[in-house]
Amino acid sequence: MSQGKVLVLHGPNLNLLGSRQPEIYGRETLDDVNNALRETAAGHDWGIDCFQSNHEGALIDAIHAARLDGTRAIIINPAAYTHTSVALLDALNAFEGRVYEVHISNVHQREAFRHHSYVSLRADGVIAGLGTQGYQAALAAVLAAATP
Ligand code: DQA
């Protein structure tokens, strides 16, 4: 029986991962990232849903759905919405499970507007600057937090 389900959300422009500014975001594609997460989750008997959208409302709808379908944790890279979206923060505040915020790049080393995150007000943990391995670190935190 599955231990639970985790939702992985990717915000705007992350569909271009692998070809978008590879000097910052690396060469791995979003499919590479999601497949690696699926493999790790399956190895621990967890279910995983991965979803990317360039639209704020679609990400919010996915969080609302996660409130109702037994999802135990959300791993989210809100991308540029990190720095702008009170609506995404409000949606995450309505979700009762654990929330981990991931940034591929070290946002604190970049432009000042990337230093503030609305989502961090809700996140149980924030990972930045580990490249795409940051998603695996977040998943490890989900698995560890769920272990009795
Ligand atoms: C990002 C950092 C954000 O500032 C940026 O808008 C992104 C990606 C990251 O993963 O490093 O699109 O969230």
mmCIF file of C-alpha atoms and ligand atoms in Angstrom:
data_model
loop_
_atom_site.group_PDB
_atom_site.id
_atom_site.type_symbol
_atom_site.label_atom_id
_atom_site.label_comp_id
_atom_site.label_asym_id
_atom_site.label_seq_id
_atom_site.Cartn_x
_atom_site.Cartn_y
_atom_site.Cartn_z
ATOM 1 C CA MET A 1 0.000 0.000 0.000
ATOM 2 C CA SER A 2 1.241 3.512 -0.832
ATOM 3 C CA GLN A 3 2.681 5.512 2.068
ATOM 4 C CA GLY A 4 1.059 8.649 0.716
ATOM 5 C CA LYS A 5 1.151 11.044 -2.150
ATOM 6 C CA VAL A 6 3.309 14.055 -2.890
ATOM 7 C CA LEU A 7 2.535 16.776 -5.423
ATOM 8 C CA VAL A 8 5.428 18.396 -7.287
ATOM 9 C CA LEU A 9 4.524 21.769 -8.780
ATOM 10 C CA HIS A 10 6.654 23.679 -11.248
ATOM 11 C CA GLY A 11 5.882 27.289 -12.084
ATOM 12 C CA PRO A 12 6.294 29.416 -15.212
ATOM 13 C CA ASN A 13 9.083 28.845 -17.736
ATOM 14 C CA LEU A 14 10.229 25.636 -16.052
ATOM 15 C CA ASN A 15 8.857 23.708 -19.048
ATOM 16 C CA LEU A 16 11.957 25.132 -20.791
ATOM 17 C CA LEU A 17 14.345 23.539 -18.309
ATOM 18 C CA GLY A 18 17.418 22.178 -20.104
ATOM 19 C CA SER A 19 17.409 24.830 -22.815
ATOM 20 C CA ARG A 20 16.572 27.959 -20.804
ATOM 21 C CA GLN A 21 19.675 29.774 -19.492
ATOM 22 C CA PRO A 22 21.541 26.469 -18.921
ATOM 23 C CA GLU A 23 24.395 28.351 -17.250
ATOM 24 C CA ILE A 24 21.927 29.093 -14.425
ATOM 25 C CA TYR A 25 19.467 26.199 -14.542
ATOM 26 C CA GLY A 26 21.546 23.365 -15.990
ATOM 27 C CA ARG A 27 20.964 20.944 -18.864
ATOM 28 C CA GLU A 28 18.495 18.548 -17.264
ATOM 29 C CA THR A 29 14.984 18.728 -18.670
ATOM 30 C CA LEU A 30 11.812 18.853 -16.608
ATOM 31 C CA ASP A 31 11.070 15.272 -17.686
ATOM 32 C CA ASP A 32 14.506 14.232 -16.350
ATOM 33 C CA VAL A 33 13.696 15.888 -13.008
ATOM 34 C CA ASN A 34 10.215 14.397 -12.778
ATOM 35 C CA ASN A 35 11.338 10.905 -13.799
ATOM 36 C CA ALA A 36 14.090 10.918 -11.172
ATOM 37 C CA LEU A 37 11.560 12.003 -8.525
ATOM 38 C CA ARG A 38 9.111 9.295 -9.646
ATOM 39 C CA GLU A 39 11.849 6.696 -9.320
ATOM 40 C CA THR A 40 12.819 7.830 -5.796
ATOM 41 C CA ALA A 41 9.193 8.031 -4.656
ATOM 42 C CA ALA A 42 8.351 4.593 -6.072
ATOM 43 C CA GLY A 43 11.377 3.123 -4.294
ATOM 44 C CA HIS A 44 9.861 4.300 -0.998
ATOM 45 C CA ASP A 45 6.343 3.250 -1.921
ATOM 46 C CA TRP A 46 5.097 6.816 -2.317
ATOM 47 C CA GLY A 47 2.827 8.115 -5.055
ATOM 48 C CA ILE A 48 3.833 11.276 -6.873
ATOM 49 C CA ASP A 49 2.059 13.726 -9.187
ATOM 50 C CA CYS A 50 4.094 16.229 -11.195
ATOM 51 C CA PHE A 51 2.526 19.305 -12.766
ATOM 52 C CA GLN A 52 3.946 22.353 -14.535
ATOM 53 C CA SER A 53 2.052 25.435 -15.573
ATOM 54 C CA ASN A 54 2.811 28.893 -16.888
ATOM 55 C CA HIS A 55 -0.472 30.082 -15.383
ATOM 56 C CA GLU A 56 -0.879 31.170 -11.771
ATOM 57 C CA GLY A 57 -4.519 30.036 -11.567
ATOM 58 C CA ALA A 58 -3.703 26.528 -12.801
ATOM 59 C CA LEU A 59 -1.101 26.156 -10.038
ATOM 60 C CA ILE A 60 -3.635 27.404 -7.481
ATOM 61 C CA ASP A 61 -6.252 24.942 -8.771
ATOM 62 C CA ALA A 62 -3.724 22.101 -8.393
ATOM 63 C CA ILE A 63 -3.099 23.119 -4.760
ATOM 64 C CA HIS A 64 -6.856 23.196 -4.107
ATOM 65 C CA ALA A 65 -7.201 19.700 -5.579
ATOM 66 C CA ALA A 66 -4.350 18.503 -3.340
ATOM 67 C CA ARG A 67 -6.387 19.572 -0.270
ATOM 68 C CA LEU A 68 -9.015 17.006 -1.178
ATOM 69 C CA ASP A 69 -7.206 14.013 -2.659
ATOM 70 C CA GLY A 70 -5.053 12.861 0.247
ATOM 71 C CA THR A 71 -1.851 14.590 -0.867
ATOM 72 C CA ARG A 72 0.458 14.706 2.157
ATOM 73 C CA ALA A 73 3.094 17.138 0.912
ATOM 74 C CA ILE A 74 3.727 19.660 -1.833
ATOM 75 C CA ILE A 75 7.140 20.350 -3.335
ATOM 76 C CA ILE A 76 6.914 23.593 -5.263
ATOM 77 C CA ASN A 77 9.244 25.627 -7.414
ATOM 78 C CA PRO A 78 6.996 28.641 -7.923
ATOM 79 C CA ALA A 79 9.609 30.181 -10.286
ATOM 80 C CA ALA A 80 8.894 33.900 -10.834
ATOM 81 C CA TYR A 81 5.594 33.651 -8.896
ATOM 82 C CA THR A 82 7.756 33.139 -5.799
ATOM 83 C CA HIS A 83 8.438 36.835 -5.788
ATOM 84 C CA THR A 84 5.005 38.140 -6.775
ATOM 85 C CA SER A 85 2.164 35.838 -5.809
ATOM 86 C CA VAL A 86 0.139 36.424 -2.664
ATOM 87 C CA ALA A 87 -2.526 34.217 -4.290
ATOM 88 C CA LEU A 88 -0.163 31.237 -4.362
ATOM 89 C CA LEU A 89 0.755 31.883 -0.711
ATOM 90 C CA ASP A 90 -2.946 32.003 0.222
ATOM 91 C CA ALA A 91 -3.598 28.710 -1.587
ATOM 92 C CA LEU A 92 -0.658 27.029 0.179
ATOM 93 C CA ASN A 93 -1.909 28.397 3.503
ATOM 94 C CA ALA A 94 -5.149 26.496 2.854
ATOM 95 C CA PHE A 95 -3.235 23.231 2.382
ATOM 96 C CA GLU A 96 -2.649 21.285 5.589
ATOM 97 C CA GLY A 97 0.266 19.049 4.623
ATOM 98 C CA ARG A 98 3.939 19.861 4.455
ATOM 99 C CA VAL A 99 5.275 22.332 1.903
ATOM 100 C CA TYR A 100 8.825 22.518 0.565
ATOM 101 C CA GLU A 101 9.974 25.364 -1.670
ATOM 102 C CA VAL A 102 12.716 24.607 -4.192
ATOM 103 C CA HIS A 103 14.822 26.933 -6.325
ATOM 104 C CA ILE A 104 17.338 25.475 -8.719
ATOM 105 C CA SER A 105 19.527 28.569 -8.566
ATOM 106 C CA ASN A 106 20.752 30.366 -5.466
ATOM 107 C CA VAL A 107 18.230 33.186 -5.600
ATOM 108 C CA HIS A 108 20.095 35.061 -2.841
ATOM 109 C CA GLN A 109 23.109 35.441 -5.114
ATOM 110 C CA ARG A 110 20.982 36.987 -7.850
ATOM 111 C CA GLU A 111 18.998 40.202 -8.410
ATOM 112 C CA ALA A 112 17.498 41.809 -5.291
ATOM 113 C CA PHE A 113 13.928 41.163 -6.494
ATOM 114 C CA ARG A 114 14.615 37.417 -6.214
ATOM 115 C CA HIS A 115 15.585 37.677 -2.532
ATOM 116 C CA HIS A 116 12.016 37.913 -1.293
ATOM 117 C CA SER A 117 9.632 34.969 -1.404
ATOM 118 C CA TYR A 118 5.952 35.095 -0.465
ATOM 119 C CA VAL A 119 5.882 31.286 -0.517
ATOM 120 C CA SER A 120 8.604 31.078 2.167
ATOM 121 C CA LEU A 121 6.092 32.463 4.682
ATOM 122 C CA ARG A 122 4.322 29.101 4.390
ATOM 123 C CA ALA A 123 7.106 26.687 3.467
ATOM 124 C CA ASP A 124 8.300 24.173 6.065
ATOM 125 C CA GLY A 125 11.655 24.156 4.279
ATOM 126 C CA VAL A 126 13.368 26.122 1.519
ATOM 127 C CA ILE A 127 16.112 24.752 -0.736
ATOM 128 C CA ALA A 128 18.008 27.014 -3.114
ATOM 129 C CA GLY A 129 21.159 26.672 -5.160
ATOM 130 C CA LEU A 130 21.515 22.881 -5.257
ATOM 131 C CA GLY A 131 20.565 22.702 -8.915
ATOM 132 C CA THR A 132 17.946 20.128 -9.814
ATOM 133 C CA GLN A 133 19.207 17.968 -6.906
ATOM 134 C CA GLY A 134 17.224 20.380 -4.727
ATOM 135 C CA TYR A 135 14.042 18.532 -5.699
ATOM 136 C CA GLN A 136 15.536 15.253 -4.468
ATOM 137 C CA ALA A 137 16.551 16.957 -1.220
ATOM 138 C CA ALA A 138 12.973 18.151 -0.768
ATOM 139 C CA LEU A 139 11.629 14.667 -1.466
ATOM 140 C CA ALA A 140 14.071 13.233 1.081
ATOM 141 C CA ALA A 141 12.659 15.725 3.608
ATOM 142 C CA VAL A 142 9.107 14.615 2.797
ATOM 143 C CA LEU A 143 10.043 10.962 3.281
ATOM 144 C CA ALA A 144 11.938 11.670 6.520
ATOM 145 C CA ALA A 145 9.102 13.758 7.983
ATOM 146 C CA ALA A 146 6.627 10.971 7.218
ATOM 147 C CA THR A 147 8.733 8.222 8.814
ATOM 148 C CA PRO A 148 7.322 7.325 12.235
HETATM 149 C C1 DQA B 1 13.790 29.887 -9.847
HETATM 150 C C2 DQA B 1 14.294 31.273 -9.433
HETATM 151 C C3 DQA B 1 13.294 32.345 -9.778
HETATM 152 O O1 DQA B 1 13.760 33.622 -9.361
HETATM 153 C C4 DQA B 1 13.077 32.367 -11.280
HETATM 154 O O2 DQA B 1 12.081 33.316 -11.612
HETATM 155 C C5 DQA B 1 12.772 31.040 -11.854
HETATM 156 C C6 DQA B 1 13.417 29.842 -11.313
HETATM 157 C C7 DQA B 1 14.855 28.784 -9.611
HETATM 158 O O3 DQA B 1 14.476 27.627 -9.674
HETATM 159 O O4 DQA B 1 16.031 29.075 -9.384
HETATM 160 O O5 DQA B 1 12.052 30.937 -12.849
HETATM 161 O O6 DQA B 1 12.658 29.564 -9.046
#
